[in-house]
């Protein structure tokens, strides 16, 4: 086990711990729910990377790519809730991010994620939809 896989396990555990501790304070608060959903997706993203490093085979790497696609919509939703943004531009940007992530998630059902240019698009999704 290398340092990268150990770090991903550490990220998965601490992220889920932070999110859970915040959520237990007030389950009905929308900001706390948004923070928990963001930390949960980060935790699943890191955990799937760790499991891929341990067992290999490509199955967990596929899940790692799926969670990578959904990182930016969850982060944008958290920022949207935290900053209490009401503008039409920010809503459209969040909608486009969710739409783009949904389209890229369809790639996994068609098993196109191993095509080099598709994989590069998946890797850069948080940058493209998060800026």
Coordinates of C-alpha atoms in Angstrom, one line a residue:
X1 CA 0.0 0.0 0.0
X2 CA 1.5 3.3 -1.1
X3 CA 1.2 6.8 0.4
X4 CA -1.5 7.8 -2.1
X5 CA -3.8 5.0 -1.1
X6 CA -3.3 5.6 2.6
X7 CA -4.0 9.3 2.1
X8 CA -7.2 8.5 0.2
X9 CA -8.4 6.3 3.1
X10 CA -7.6 9.1 5.5
X11 CA -9.6 11.6 3.4
X12 CA -12.5 9.2 3.2
X13 CA -12.7 8.6 6.9
X14 CA -12.2 12.3 8.0
X15 CA -14.5 13.7 5.4
X16 CA -17.3 11.3 6.4
X17 CA -16.6 12.1 10.1
X18 CA -16.8 15.8 9.6
X19 CA -20.0 15.6 7.6
X20 CA -21.6 13.2 10.1
X21 CA -20.7 15.4 13.1
X22 CA -22.2 18.5 11.4
X23 CA -25.3 16.7 10.4
X24 CA -26.0 15.4 13.9
X25 CA -26.2 18.9 15.2
X26 CA -29.3 19.8 13.2
X27 CA -30.7 17.4 10.6
X28 CA -33.4 19.9 9.3
X29 CA -30.9 22.7 8.4
X30 CA -30.5 22.9 4.7
X31 CA -26.9 24.1 5.0
X32 CA -25.9 21.1 7.2
X33 CA -27.6 18.7 4.7
X34 CA -25.7 20.3 1.8
X35 CA -22.4 20.1 3.7
X36 CA -23.0 16.4 4.6
X37 CA -23.9 15.6 1.0
X38 CA -20.6 17.2 -0.2
X39 CA -18.5 15.5 2.4
X40 CA -20.3 12.2 1.7
X41 CA -19.5 12.4 -2.0
X42 CA -15.9 13.3 -1.2
X43 CA -15.7 10.3 1.1
X44 CA -17.1 7.9 -1.5
X45 CA -14.8 9.3 -4.1
X46 CA -11.7 8.8 -1.9
X47 CA -12.9 5.4 -0.6
X48 CA -13.5 4.0 -4.1
X49 CA -10.0 5.1 -5.0
X50 CA -8.6 3.4 -1.9
X51 CA -10.5 0.1 -2.7
X52 CA -9.2 0.2 -6.3
X53 CA -5.7 0.5 -5.0
X54 CA -6.2 -2.5 -2.6
X55 CA -8.2 -4.9 -4.8
X56 CA -7.7 -3.5 -8.4
X57 CA -9.7 -5.0 -11.2
X58 CA -11.2 -1.7 -12.4
X59 CA -14.6 -2.0 -10.7
X60 CA -13.9 0.5 -8.0
X61 CA -12.0 2.8 -10.4
X62 CA -15.2 3.1 -12.4
X63 CA -17.0 4.2 -9.2
X64 CA -14.2 6.6 -8.5
X65 CA -14.7 8.2 -11.9
X66 CA -18.5 8.5 -11.3
X67 CA -18.0 10.3 -8.0
X68 CA -15.4 12.5 -9.7
X69 CA -18.0 13.6 -12.2
X70 CA -20.4 14.5 -9.4
X71 CA -17.9 16.4 -7.2
X72 CA -18.5 19.8 -8.8
X73 CA -22.3 19.8 -8.7
X74 CA -22.4 18.9 -5.1
X75 CA -19.7 21.6 -4.3
X76 CA -21.7 24.2 -6.3
X77 CA -24.9 23.2 -4.5
X78 CA -23.2 23.6 -1.2
X79 CA -21.8 27.1 -2.2
X80 CA -25.2 28.0 -3.5
X81 CA -26.9 27.2 -0.2
X82 CA -24.1 28.6 2.0
X83 CA -24.0 32.0 0.1
X84 CA -27.7 32.1 -0.3
X85 CA -27.4 32.9 -3.9
X86 CA -30.7 33.8 -5.6
X87 CA -29.6 35.0 -9.0
X88 CA -30.7 33.4 -12.2
X89 CA -27.2 33.1 -13.5
X90 CA -26.0 31.0 -10.6
X91 CA -29.1 28.7 -10.8
X92 CA -28.4 28.2 -14.6
X93 CA -24.8 27.4 -13.9
X94 CA -25.7 24.9 -11.2
X95 CA -28.3 23.4 -13.6
X96 CA -25.7 23.1 -16.4
X97 CA -23.3 21.5 -14.0
X98 CA -25.9 18.9 -13.0
X99 CA -26.9 18.3 -16.7
X100 CA -23.3 17.9 -17.8
X101 CA -22.6 15.4 -14.9
X102 CA -25.8 13.5 -15.8
X103 CA -24.7 13.2 -19.4
X104 CA -21.2 12.0 -18.3
X105 CA -22.7 9.5 -15.9
X106 CA -24.5 8.0 -18.9
X107 CA -21.0 7.3 -20.3
X108 CA -20.5 4.7 -17.6
X109 CA -23.7 2.8 -18.6
X110 CA -22.4 2.6 -22.2
X111 CA -18.9 1.6 -21.0
X112 CA -17.2 4.4 -22.8
X113 CA -15.1 5.6 -19.9
X114 CA -11.9 3.9 -21.1
X115 CA -11.8 5.8 -24.4
X116 CA -8.9 8.2 -23.8
X117 CA -10.6 11.5 -24.7
X118 CA -13.7 10.6 -22.7
X119 CA -11.5 9.7 -19.7
X120 CA -9.7 13.1 -20.0
X121 CA -13.1 14.8 -20.1
X122 CA -14.2 12.9 -16.9
X123 CA -10.9 13.9 -15.2
X124 CA -11.4 17.6 -16.0
X125 CA -15.1 17.7 -15.2
X126 CA -14.6 19.4 -11.8
X127 CA -12.6 22.1 -13.5
X128 CA -15.0 22.6 -16.4
X129 CA -18.2 22.7 -14.4
X130 CA -16.8 24.2 -11.2
X131 CA -15.3 27.4 -12.5

